Tab-separated table of C-alpha atoms in Angstrom:
chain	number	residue	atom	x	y	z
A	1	UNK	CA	0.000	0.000	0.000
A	2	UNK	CA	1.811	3.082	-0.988
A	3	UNK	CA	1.254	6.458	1.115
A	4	UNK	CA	-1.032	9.148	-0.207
A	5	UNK	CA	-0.780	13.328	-0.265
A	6	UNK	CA	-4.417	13.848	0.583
A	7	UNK	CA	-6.524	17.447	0.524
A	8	UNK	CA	-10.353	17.960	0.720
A	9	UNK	CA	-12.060	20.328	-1.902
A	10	UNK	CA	-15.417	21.069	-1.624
A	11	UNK	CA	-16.768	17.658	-0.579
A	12	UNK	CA	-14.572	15.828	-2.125
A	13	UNK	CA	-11.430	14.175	-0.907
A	14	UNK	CA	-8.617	13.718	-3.395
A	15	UNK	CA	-5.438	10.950	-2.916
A	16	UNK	CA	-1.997	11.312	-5.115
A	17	UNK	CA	0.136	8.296	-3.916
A	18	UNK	CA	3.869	8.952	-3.196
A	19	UNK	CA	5.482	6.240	-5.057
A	20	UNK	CA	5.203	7.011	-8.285
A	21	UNK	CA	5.503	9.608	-11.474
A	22	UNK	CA	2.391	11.838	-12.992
A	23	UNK	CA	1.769	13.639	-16.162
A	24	UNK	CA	-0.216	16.971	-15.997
A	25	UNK	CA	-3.052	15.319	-17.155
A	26	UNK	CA	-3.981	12.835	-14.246
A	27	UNK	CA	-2.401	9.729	-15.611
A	28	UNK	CA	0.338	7.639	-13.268
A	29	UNK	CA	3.559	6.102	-14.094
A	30	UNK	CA	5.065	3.294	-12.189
A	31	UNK	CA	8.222	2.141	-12.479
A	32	UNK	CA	8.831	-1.182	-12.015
A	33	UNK	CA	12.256	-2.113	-13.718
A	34	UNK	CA	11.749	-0.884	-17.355
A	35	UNK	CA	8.551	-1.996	-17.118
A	36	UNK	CA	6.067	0.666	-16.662
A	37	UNK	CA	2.288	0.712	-14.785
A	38	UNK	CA	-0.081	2.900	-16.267
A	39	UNK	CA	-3.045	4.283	-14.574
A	40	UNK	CA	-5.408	7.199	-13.794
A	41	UNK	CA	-4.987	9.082	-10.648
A	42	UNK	CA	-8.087	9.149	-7.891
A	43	UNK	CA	-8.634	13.013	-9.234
A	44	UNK	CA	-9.402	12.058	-12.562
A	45	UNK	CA	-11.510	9.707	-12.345
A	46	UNK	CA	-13.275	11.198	-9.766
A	47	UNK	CA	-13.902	14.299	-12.056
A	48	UNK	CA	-15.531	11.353	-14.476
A	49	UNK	CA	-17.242	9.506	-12.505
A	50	UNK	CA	-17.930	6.131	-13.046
A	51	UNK	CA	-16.559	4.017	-15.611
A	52	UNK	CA	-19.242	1.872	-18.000
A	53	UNK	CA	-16.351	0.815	-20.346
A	54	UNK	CA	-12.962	0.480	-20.580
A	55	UNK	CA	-10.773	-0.034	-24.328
A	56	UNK	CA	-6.885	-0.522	-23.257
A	57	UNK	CA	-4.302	-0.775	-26.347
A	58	UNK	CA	-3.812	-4.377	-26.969
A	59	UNK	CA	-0.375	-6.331	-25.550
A	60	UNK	CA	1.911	-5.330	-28.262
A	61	UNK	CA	0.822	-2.310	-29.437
A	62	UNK	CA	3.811	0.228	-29.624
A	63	UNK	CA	2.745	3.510	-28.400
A	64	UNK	CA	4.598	7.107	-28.694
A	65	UNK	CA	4.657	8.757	-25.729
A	66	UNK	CA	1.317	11.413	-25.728
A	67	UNK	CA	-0.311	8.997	-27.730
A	68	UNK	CA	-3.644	7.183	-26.896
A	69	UNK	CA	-3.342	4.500	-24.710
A	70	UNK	CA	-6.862	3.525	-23.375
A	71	UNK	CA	-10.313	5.165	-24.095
A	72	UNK	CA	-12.695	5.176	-20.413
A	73	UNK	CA	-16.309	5.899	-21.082
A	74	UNK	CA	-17.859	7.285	-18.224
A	75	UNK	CA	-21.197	8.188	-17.339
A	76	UNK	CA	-20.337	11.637	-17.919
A	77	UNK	CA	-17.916	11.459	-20.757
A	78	UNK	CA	-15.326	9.711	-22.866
A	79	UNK	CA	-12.286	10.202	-21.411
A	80	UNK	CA	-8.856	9.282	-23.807
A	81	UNK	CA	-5.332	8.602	-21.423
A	82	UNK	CA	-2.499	9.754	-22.896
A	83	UNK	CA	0.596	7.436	-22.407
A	84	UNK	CA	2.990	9.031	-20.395
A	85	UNK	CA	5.075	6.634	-21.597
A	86	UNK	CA	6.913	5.399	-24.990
A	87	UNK	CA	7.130	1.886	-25.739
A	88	UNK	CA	5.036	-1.032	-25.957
A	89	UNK	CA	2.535	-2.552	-23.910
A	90	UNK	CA	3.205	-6.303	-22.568
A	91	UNK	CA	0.160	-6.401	-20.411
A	92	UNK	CA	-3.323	-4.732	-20.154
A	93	UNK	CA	-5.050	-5.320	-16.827
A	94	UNK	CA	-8.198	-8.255	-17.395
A	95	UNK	CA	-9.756	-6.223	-14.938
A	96	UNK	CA	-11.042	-3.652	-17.541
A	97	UNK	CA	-12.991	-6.329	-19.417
A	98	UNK	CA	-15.448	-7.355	-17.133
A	99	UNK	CA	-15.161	-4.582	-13.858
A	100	UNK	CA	-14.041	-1.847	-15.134
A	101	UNK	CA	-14.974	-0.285	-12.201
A	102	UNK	CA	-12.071	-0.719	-10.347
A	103	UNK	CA	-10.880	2.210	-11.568
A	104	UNK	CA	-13.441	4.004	-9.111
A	105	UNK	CA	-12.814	1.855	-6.765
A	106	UNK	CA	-8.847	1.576	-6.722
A	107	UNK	CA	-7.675	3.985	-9.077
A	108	UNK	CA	-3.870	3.291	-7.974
A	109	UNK	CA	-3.937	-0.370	-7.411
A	110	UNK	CA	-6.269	-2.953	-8.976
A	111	UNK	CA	-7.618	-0.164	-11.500
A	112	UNK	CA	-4.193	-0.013	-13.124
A	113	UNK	CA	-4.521	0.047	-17.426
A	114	UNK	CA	-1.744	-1.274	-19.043
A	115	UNK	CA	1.795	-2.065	-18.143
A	116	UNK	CA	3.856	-0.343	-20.895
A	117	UNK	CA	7.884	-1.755	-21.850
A	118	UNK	CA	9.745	1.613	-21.803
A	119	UNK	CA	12.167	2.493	-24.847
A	120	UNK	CA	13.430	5.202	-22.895
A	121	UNK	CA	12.278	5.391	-19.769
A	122	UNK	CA	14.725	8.290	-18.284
A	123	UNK	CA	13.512	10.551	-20.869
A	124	UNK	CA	10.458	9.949	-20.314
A	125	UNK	CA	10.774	10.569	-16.577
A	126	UNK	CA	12.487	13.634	-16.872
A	127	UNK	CA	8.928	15.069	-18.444
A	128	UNK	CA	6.879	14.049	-15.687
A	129	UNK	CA	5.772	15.496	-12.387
A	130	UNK	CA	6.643	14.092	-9.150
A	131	UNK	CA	4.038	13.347	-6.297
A	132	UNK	CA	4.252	16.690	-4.669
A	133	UNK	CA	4.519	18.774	-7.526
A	134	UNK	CA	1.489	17.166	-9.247
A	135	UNK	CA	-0.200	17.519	-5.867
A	136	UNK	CA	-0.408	21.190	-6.006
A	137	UNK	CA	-1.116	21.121	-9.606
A	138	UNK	CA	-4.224	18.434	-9.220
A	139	UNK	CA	-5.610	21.005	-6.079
A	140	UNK	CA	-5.898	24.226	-8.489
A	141	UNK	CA	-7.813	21.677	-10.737
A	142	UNK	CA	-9.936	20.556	-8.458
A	143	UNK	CA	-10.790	23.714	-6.846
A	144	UNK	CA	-11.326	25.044	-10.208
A	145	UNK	CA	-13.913	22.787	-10.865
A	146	UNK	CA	-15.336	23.265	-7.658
A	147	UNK	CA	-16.352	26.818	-8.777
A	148	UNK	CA	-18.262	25.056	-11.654
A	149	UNK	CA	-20.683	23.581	-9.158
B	1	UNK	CA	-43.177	1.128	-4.467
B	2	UNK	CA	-40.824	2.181	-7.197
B	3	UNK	CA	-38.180	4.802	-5.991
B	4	UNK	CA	-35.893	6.632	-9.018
B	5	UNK	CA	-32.186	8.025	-8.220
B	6	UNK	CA	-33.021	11.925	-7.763
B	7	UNK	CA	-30.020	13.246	-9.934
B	8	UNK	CA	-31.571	16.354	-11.341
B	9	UNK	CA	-29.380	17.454	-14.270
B	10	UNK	CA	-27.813	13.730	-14.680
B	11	UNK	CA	-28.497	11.517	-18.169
B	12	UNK	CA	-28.715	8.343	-15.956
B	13	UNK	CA	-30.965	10.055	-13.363
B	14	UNK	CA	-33.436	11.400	-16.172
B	15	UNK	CA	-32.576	7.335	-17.059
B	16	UNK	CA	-33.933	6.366	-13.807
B	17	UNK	CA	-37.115	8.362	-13.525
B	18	UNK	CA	-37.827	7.522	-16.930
B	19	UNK	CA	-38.055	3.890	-16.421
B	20	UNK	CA	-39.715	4.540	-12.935
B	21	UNK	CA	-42.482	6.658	-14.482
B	22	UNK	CA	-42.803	3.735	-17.227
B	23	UNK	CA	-43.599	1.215	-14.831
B	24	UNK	CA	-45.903	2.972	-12.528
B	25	UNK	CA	-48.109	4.911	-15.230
B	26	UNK	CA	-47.840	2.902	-17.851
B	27	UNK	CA	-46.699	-1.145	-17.785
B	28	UNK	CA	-47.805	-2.245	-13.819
B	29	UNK	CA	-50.145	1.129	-12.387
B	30	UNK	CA	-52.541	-0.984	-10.595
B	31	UNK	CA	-49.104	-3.081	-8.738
B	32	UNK	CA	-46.617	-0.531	-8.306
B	33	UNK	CA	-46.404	3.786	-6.775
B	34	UNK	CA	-43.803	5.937	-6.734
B	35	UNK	CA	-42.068	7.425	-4.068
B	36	UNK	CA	-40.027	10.198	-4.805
B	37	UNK	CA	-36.871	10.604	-3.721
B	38	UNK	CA	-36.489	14.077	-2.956
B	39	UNK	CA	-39.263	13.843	-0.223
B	40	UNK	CA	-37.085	11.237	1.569
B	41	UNK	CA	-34.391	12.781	1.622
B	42	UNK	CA	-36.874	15.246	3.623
B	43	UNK	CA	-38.369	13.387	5.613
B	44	UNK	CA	-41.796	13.482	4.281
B	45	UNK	CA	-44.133	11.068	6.527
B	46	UNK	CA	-45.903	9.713	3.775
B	47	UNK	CA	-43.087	8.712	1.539
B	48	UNK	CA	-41.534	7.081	5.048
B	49	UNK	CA	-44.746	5.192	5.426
B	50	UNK	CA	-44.636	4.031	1.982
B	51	UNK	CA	-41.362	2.500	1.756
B	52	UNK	CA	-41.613	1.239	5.009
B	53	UNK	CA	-45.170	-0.669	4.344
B	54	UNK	CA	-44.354	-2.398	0.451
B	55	UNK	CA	-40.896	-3.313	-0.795
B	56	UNK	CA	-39.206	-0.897	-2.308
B	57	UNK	CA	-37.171	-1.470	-5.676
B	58	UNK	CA	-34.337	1.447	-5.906
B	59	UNK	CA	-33.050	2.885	-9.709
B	60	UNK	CA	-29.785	4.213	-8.915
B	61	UNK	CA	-28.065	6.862	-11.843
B	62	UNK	CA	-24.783	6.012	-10.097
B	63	UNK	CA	-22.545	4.479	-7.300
B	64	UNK	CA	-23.762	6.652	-4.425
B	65	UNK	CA	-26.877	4.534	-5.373
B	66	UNK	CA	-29.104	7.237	-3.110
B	67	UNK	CA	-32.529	5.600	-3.254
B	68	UNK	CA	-31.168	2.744	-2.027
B	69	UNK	CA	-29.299	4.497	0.913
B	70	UNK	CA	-32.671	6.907	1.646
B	71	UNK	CA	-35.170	3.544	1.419
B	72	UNK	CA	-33.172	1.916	3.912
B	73	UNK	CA	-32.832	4.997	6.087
B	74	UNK	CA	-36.209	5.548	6.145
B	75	UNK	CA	-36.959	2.101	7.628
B	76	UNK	CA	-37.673	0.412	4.602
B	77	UNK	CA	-36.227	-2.693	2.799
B	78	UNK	CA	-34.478	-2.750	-0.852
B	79	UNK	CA	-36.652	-5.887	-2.663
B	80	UNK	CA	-34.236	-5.315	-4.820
B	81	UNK	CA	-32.022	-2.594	-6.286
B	82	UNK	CA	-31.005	-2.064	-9.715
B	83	UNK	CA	-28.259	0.337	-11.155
B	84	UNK	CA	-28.950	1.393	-14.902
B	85	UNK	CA	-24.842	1.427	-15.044
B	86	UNK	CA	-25.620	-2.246	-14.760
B	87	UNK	CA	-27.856	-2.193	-17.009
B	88	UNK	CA	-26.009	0.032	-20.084
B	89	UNK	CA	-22.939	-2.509	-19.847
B	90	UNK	CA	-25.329	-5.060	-20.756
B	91	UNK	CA	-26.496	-3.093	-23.741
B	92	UNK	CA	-23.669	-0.531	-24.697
B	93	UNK	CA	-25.169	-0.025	-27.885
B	94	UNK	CA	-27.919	2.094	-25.660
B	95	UNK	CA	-25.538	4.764	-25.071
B	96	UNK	CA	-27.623	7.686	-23.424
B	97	UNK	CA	-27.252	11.249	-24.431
B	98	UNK	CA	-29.323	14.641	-23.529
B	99	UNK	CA	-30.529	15.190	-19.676
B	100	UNK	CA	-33.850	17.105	-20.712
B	101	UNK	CA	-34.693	14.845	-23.388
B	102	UNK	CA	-33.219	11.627	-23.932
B	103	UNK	CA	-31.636	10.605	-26.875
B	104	UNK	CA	-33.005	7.075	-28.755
B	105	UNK	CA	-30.357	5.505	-26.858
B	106	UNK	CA	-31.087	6.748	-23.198
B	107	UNK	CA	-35.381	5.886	-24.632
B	108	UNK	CA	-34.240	2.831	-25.506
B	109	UNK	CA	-31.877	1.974	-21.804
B	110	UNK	CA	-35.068	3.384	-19.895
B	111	UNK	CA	-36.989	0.656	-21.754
B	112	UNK	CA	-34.615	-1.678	-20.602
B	113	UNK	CA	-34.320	-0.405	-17.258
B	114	UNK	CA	-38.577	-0.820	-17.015
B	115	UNK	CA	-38.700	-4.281	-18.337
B	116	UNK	CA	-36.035	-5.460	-15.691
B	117	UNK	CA	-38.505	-3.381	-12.827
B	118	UNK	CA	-41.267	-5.350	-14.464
B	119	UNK	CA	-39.771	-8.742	-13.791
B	120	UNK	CA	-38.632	-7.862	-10.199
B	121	UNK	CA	-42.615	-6.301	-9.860
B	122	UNK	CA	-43.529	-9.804	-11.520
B	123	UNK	CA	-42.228	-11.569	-9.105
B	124	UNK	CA	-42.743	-9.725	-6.228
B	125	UNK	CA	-46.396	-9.690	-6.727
B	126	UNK	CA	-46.840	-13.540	-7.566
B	127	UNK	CA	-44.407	-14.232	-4.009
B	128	UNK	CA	-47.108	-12.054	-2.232
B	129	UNK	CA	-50.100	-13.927	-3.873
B	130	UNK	CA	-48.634	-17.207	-3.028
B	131	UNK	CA	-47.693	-16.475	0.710
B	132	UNK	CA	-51.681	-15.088	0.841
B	133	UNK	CA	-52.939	-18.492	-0.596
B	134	UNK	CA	-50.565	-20.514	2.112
């Protein structure tokens, strides 16, 4: 169980766990070797709400970093993540099939995406935010869409 | 008693009420009411005493799954609860759209959503008859 940041907005209470990378967008990086965990953070899916369906890239499927990696429909919207990541993906989580959900419900463990082999991984680092720093970038999001309530 | 997720402003709430209103005014009048949620949520005696006299079957637009929460806080028992999440990944081609008005899709998933009420109301009602014959 990895530790969380953790700040209230509104009513809603919003995790970033410390072990691992973020782009701007909400998406999670986990290194693990060059092997790389992909995910959405608790913030963004939060912000979608709850996840009908979920369409990861296939095992195998090479993938630039920025480019689509999985489309999550929502009950409010269709919601494409963006690889943070370059490389190709050796494993999509079975989860998504049949409970997609579990992106809801455990947005930075069993609701992981894809796991992505990294061409180059330190580059691809180097672009992304640590824990903290997308911490205070994920609370001006959410408390600007707190004013839209 | 048939009692629709509230969420004003929501496709799967206008989803919910939808299939509720279906049911009630239109496929099983004489066997089911509706209880709005809203006036749970307030405390309203008579919706209370309605949920807490028939069994209640709860639409819920999403995981918060209110009615359920608000029939069971006002003393009342779930018969049975269905979300029309549920219900859409079992027909994704009935993708809903519109919050006003209802795209064919989100027609079409409230159809859905009714017939599956139906079958619950069904069943309910032909338990009830055969406990009264026993």
């Amino acid at each position: 169980m990895p530790d969380y940041l953790e700040t209230t907005v509104d009513k809603f209470i919003f995790k970033v766990a410390t072990d691992r990378l973020y782009s701007a967008e909400g998406v999670w990086a986990l290194a693990e070797g060059d092997r790389i965990r992909i995910g959405m953070t608790d913030f963004l899916q939060q912000l979608n709400g709850d996840v009908a369906f979920a369409e990861v890239k296939p095992a195998g499927t090479a993938v630039a970093t920025g480019d689509e990696l999985a489309v999550i429909e929502t009950i409010k919207a269709n919601v494409e993540v963006a690889s943070p990541v370059g490389g190709s993906v050796v494993e999509v989580n079975p989860a998504m099939e049949l409970s997609p959900e579990a992106i809801n419900q455990d947005p930075y463990g069993e609701g992981w995406l894809a796991v992505i082999e990294a061409v180059d991984w330190p580059t691809d680092r180097a672009a992304l935010l640590d824990p903290q720093a997308y911490f205070e970038l994920m609370k001006g999001q959410a408390e600007e869409e707190a004013k839209k309530l | 008693m048939v009692v629709p997720c509230s969420g004003i402003g929501k496709t799967y709430g206008t989803v919910s009420r939808e299939a509720a209103y279906e049911v009630t005014e239109d496929l099983r009048p004489g066997a089911t009411g509706l209880v709005a949620l809203s006036l749970l949520v307030l405390g309203d005696e008579d919706a209370r005493a309605a949920v807490r006299a028939h069994p209640a079957v709860t639409i819920d637009g999403c995981k918060l799954a209110c009615a359920a929460k608000m029939v069971q806080e006002s003393g009342g028992q779930v018969a049975q609860g269905i979300a029309v999440l549920d219900v859409y990944r079992r027909n994704r081609e009935l993708k809903p759209q519109g919050i006003a008005e209802l795209n064919q899709g989100g027609q079409q998933l409230a159809h859905a959503v009714a017939a599956e009420i139906t079958a619950i109301v069904d069943d309910l009602v032909s338990r009830e008859e055969a406990s009264d014959h026993a």
